[in-house]
mmCIF file of C-alpha atoms in Angstrom:
data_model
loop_
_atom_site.group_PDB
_atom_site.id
_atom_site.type_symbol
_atom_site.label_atom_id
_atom_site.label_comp_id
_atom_site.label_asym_id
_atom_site.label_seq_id
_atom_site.Cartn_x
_atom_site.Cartn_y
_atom_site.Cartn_z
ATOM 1 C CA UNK A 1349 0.000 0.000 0.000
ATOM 2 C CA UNK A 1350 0.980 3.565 -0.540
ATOM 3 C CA UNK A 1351 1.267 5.318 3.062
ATOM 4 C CA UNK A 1352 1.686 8.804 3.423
ATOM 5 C CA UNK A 1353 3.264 10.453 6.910
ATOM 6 C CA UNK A 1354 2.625 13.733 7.590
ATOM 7 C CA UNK A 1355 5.377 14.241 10.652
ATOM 8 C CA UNK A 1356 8.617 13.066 10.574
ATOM 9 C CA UNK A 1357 9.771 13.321 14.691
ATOM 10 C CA UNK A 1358 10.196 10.268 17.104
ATOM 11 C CA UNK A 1359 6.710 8.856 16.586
ATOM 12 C CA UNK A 1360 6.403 9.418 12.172
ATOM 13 C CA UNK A 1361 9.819 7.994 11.794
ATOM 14 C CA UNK A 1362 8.721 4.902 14.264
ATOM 15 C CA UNK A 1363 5.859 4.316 11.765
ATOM 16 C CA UNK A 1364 7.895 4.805 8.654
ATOM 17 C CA UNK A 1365 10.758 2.966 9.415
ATOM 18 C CA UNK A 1366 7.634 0.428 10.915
ATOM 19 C CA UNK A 1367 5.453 0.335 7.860
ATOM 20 C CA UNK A 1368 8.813 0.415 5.331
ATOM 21 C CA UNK A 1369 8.761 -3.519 6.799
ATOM 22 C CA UNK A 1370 5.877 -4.324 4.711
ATOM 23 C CA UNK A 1371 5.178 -4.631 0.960
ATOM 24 C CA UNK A 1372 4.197 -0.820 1.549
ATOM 25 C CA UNK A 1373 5.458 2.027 -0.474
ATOM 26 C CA UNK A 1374 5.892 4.892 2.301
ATOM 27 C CA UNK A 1375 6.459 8.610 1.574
ATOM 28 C CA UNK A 1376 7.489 10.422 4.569
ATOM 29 C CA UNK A 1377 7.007 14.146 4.834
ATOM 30 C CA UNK A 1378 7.594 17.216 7.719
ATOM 31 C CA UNK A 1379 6.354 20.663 7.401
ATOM 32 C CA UNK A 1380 9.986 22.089 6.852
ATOM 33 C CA UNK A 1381 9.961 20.163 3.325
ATOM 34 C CA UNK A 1382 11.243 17.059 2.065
ATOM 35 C CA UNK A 1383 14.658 18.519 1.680
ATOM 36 C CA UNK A 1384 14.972 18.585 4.897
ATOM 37 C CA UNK A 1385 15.175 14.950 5.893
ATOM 38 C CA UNK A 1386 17.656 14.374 3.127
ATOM 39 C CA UNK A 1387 20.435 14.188 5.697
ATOM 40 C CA UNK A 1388 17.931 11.582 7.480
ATOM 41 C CA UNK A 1389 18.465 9.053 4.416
ATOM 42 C CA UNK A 1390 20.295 6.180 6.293
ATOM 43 C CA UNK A 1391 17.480 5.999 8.615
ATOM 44 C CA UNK A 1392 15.514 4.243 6.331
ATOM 45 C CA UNK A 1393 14.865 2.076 3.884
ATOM 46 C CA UNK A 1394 14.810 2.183 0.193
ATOM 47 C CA UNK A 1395 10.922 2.039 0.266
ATOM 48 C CA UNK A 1396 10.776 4.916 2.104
ATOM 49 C CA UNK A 1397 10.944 8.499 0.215
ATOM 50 C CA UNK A 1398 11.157 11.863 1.057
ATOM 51 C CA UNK A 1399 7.607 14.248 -0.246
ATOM 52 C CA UNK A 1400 6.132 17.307 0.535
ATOM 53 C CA UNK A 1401 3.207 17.581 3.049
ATOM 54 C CA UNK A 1402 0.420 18.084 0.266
ATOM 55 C CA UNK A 1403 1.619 14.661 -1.503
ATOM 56 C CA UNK A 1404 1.910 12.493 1.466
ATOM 57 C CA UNK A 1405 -2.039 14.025 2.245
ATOM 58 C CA UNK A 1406 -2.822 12.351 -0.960
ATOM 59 C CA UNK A 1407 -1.937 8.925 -0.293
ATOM 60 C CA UNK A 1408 -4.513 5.730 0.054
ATOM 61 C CA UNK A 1409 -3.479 5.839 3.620
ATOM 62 C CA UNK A 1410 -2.636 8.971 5.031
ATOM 63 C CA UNK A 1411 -0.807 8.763 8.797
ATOM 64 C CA UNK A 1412 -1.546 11.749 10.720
ATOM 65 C CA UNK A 1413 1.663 12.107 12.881
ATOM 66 C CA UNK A 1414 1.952 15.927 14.371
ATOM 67 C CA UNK A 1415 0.734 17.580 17.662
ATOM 68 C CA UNK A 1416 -2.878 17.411 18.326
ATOM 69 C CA UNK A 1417 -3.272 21.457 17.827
ATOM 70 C CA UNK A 1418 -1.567 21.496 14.368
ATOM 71 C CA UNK A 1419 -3.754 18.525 12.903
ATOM 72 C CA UNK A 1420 -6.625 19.818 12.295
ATOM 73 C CA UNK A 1421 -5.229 22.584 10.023
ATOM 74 C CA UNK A 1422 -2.798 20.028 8.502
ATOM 75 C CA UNK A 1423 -6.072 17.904 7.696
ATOM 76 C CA UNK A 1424 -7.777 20.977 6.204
ATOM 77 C CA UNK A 1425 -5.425 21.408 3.148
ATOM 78 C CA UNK A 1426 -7.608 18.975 1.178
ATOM 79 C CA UNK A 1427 -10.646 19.741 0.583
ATOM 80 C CA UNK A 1428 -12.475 15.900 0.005
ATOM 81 C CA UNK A 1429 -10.163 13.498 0.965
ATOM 82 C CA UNK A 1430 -12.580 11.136 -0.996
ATOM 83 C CA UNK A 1431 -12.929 7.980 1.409
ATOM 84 C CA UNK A 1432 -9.261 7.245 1.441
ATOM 85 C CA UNK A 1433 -8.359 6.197 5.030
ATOM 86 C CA UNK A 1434 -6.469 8.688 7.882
ATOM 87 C CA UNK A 1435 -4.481 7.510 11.019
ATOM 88 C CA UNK A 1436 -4.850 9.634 13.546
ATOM 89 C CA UNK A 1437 -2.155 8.880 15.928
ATOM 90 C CA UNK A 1438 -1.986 12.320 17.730
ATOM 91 C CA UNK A 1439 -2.432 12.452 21.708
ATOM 92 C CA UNK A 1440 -4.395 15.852 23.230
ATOM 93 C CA UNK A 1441 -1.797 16.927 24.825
ATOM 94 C CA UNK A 1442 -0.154 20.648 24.310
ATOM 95 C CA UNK A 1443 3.842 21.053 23.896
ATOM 96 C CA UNK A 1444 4.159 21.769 26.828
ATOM 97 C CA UNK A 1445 2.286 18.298 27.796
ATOM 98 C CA UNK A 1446 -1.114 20.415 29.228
ATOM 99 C CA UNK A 1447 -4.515 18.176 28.029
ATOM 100 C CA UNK A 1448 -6.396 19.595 25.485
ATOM 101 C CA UNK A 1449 -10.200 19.170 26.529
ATOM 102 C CA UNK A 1450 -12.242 18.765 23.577
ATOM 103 C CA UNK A 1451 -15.380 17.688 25.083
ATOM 104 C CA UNK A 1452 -18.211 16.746 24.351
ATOM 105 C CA UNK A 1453 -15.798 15.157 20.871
ATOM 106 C CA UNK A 1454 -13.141 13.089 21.839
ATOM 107 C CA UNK A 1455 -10.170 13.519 20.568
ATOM 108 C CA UNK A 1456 -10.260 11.648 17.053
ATOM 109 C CA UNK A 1457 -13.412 12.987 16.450
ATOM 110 C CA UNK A 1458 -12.196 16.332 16.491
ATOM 111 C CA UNK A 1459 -9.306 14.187 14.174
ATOM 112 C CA UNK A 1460 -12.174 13.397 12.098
ATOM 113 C CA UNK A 1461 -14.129 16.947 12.014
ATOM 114 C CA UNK A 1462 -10.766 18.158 10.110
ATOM 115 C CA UNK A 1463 -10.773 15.199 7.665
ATOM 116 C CA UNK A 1464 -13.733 16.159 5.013
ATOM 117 C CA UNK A 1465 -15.544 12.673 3.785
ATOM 118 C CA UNK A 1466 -11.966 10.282 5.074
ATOM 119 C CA UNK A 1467 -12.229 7.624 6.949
ATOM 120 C CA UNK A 1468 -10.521 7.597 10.063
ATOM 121 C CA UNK A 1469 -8.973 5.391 12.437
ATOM 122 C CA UNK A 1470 -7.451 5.598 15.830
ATOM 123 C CA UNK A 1471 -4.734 3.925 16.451
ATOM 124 C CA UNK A 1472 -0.794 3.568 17.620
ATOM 125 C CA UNK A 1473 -1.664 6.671 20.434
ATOM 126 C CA UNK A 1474 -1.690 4.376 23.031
ATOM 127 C CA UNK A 1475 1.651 2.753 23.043
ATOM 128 C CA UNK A 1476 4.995 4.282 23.779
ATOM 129 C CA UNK A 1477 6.805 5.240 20.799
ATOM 130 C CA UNK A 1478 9.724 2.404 21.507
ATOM 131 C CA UNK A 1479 6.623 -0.052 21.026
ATOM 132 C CA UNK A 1480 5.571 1.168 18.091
ATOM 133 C CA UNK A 1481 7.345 -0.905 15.543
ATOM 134 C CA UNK A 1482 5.559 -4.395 16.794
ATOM 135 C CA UNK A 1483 8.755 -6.017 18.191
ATOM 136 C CA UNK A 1484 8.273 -8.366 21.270
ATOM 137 C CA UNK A 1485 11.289 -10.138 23.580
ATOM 138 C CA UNK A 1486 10.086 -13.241 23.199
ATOM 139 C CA UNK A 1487 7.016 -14.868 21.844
ATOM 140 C CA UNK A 1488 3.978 -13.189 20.983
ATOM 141 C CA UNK A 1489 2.258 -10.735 19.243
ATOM 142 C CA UNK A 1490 2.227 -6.881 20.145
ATOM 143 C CA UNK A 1491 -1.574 -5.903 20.837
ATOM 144 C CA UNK A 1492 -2.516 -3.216 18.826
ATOM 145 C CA UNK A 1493 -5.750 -1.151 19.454
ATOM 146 C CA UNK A 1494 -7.494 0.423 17.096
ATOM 147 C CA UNK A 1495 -10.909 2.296 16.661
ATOM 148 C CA UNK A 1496 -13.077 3.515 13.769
ATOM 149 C CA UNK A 1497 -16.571 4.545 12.219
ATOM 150 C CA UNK A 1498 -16.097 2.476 8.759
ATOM 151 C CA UNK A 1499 -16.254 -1.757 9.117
ATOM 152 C CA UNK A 1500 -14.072 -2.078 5.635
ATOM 153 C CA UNK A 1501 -11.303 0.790 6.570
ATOM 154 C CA UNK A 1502 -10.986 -0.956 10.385
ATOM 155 C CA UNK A 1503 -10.506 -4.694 8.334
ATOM 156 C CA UNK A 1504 -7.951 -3.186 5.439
ATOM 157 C CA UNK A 1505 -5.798 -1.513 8.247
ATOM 158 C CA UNK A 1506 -5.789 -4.914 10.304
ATOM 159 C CA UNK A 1507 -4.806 -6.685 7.317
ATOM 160 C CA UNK A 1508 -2.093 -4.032 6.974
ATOM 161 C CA UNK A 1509 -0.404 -4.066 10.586
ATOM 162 C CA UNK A 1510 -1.435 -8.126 11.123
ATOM 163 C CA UNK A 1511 2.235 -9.137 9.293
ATOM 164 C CA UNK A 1512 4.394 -6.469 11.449
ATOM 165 C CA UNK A 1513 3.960 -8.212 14.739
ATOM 166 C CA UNK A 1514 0.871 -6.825 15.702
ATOM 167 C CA UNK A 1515 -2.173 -8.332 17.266
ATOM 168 C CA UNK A 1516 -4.983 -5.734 16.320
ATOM 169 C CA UNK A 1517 -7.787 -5.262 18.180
ATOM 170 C CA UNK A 1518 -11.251 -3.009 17.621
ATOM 171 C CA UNK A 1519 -12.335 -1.226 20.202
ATOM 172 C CA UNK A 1520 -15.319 -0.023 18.102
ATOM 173 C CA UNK A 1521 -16.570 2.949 16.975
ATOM 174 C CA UNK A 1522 -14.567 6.849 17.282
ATOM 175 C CA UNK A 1523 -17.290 7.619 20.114
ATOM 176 C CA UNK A 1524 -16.255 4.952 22.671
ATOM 177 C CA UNK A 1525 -12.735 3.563 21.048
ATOM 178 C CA UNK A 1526 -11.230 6.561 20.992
ATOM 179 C CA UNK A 1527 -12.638 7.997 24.563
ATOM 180 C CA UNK A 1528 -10.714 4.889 25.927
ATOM 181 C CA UNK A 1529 -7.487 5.416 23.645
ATOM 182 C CA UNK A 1530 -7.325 8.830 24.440
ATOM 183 C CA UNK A 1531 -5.672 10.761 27.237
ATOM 184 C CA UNK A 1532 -7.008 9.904 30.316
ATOM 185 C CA UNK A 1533 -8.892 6.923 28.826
ATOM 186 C CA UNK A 1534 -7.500 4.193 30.615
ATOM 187 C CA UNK A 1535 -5.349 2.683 28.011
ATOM 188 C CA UNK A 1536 -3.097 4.879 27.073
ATOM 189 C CA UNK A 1537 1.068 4.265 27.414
ATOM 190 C CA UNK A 1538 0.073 0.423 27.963
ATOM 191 C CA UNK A 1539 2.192 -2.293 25.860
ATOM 192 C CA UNK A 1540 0.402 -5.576 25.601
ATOM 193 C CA UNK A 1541 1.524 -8.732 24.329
ATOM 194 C CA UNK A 1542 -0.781 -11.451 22.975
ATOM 195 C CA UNK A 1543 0.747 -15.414 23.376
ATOM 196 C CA UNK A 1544 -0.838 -17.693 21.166
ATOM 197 C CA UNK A 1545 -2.315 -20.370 23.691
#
């Protein structure tokens, strides 16, 4: 799949270098331009490239990797995002790590507000960023949730992160998924691992 990152600190070069793994075609992108991760090049694969912010926003699968405040605005530079799937992956916290309230939404609502006609899941937010990549020490499976108001975009992006290590689970809808995966939901920073019994 073609998977476009719009953010390229700790946690959108987790996912590239995470997502790279796959038969995925990745295209990695920061608001400071694609030049500027050219002397990044070693940290990734060959599968990974370098774009600008408006062509990683037009991928199938579009990974929504910046602060919670900037997203929305991010999201807003397309107009009709035309059913492709967004990964919201952001956390409501500010920089300086104050909680954004965003009641009565949660958080990926908001997420999804921003995204005109995409389909959006929430996902990745909960684990720490050295988790992120699927590895376990041992046997196992790393449990992945994930949350979303479309059946077929929730089964296409378990299909996708099922052969990186991950177990994914769906915690339903945006409403109540993402109000647990959020901050303050109960699940967030937790790093499960699934044994096959």
């Amino acid at each position: 799949m073609e998977i476009g990152i719009v953010g390229a600190g700790t946690v959108g070069t987790v996912l590239a270098q995470t997502f790279a793994r796959g038969d995925n075609q990745v295209k990695l992108s920061r608001h400071s331009g694609a030049a500027s991760l050219a002397p990044r090049r070693d940290e990734f694969a060959a599968n990974v490239v370098f774009v600008e912010v408006s062509v990683a926003l037009q991928q199938p699968l579009v990974i929504i990797a910046v602060p919670f405040e900037q997203a929305p605005a991010v999201l807003r530079q397309v107009a009709d995002y035309d059913q492709r799937i967004v990964v919201d992956v952001t956390n409501q916290f500010t920089a300086d790590f104050k909680k954004i309230k965003t009641a009565p939404l949660t958080g990926s609502e908001v997420i999804a507000a921003a995204a005109n006609n995409a389909r959006v899941i929430k996902a990745f937010n909960t684990l720490p960023p050295e988790f992120m990549d699927g590895h376990v020490s041992g046997e196992g499976r790393r449990v992945l949730f994930y949350a979303g108001d479309d059946i077929v975009a929730k089964k296409t992006f378990a299909e996708l992160v099922r052969p990186l290590n991950f177990r994914p689970i769906n915690l339903g809808k945006l409403r109540h998924g993402g109000s647990v995966m959020q901050v303050g939901g109960g699940l967030g920073n937790t790093h499960f691992v699934q044994i096959e019994e």
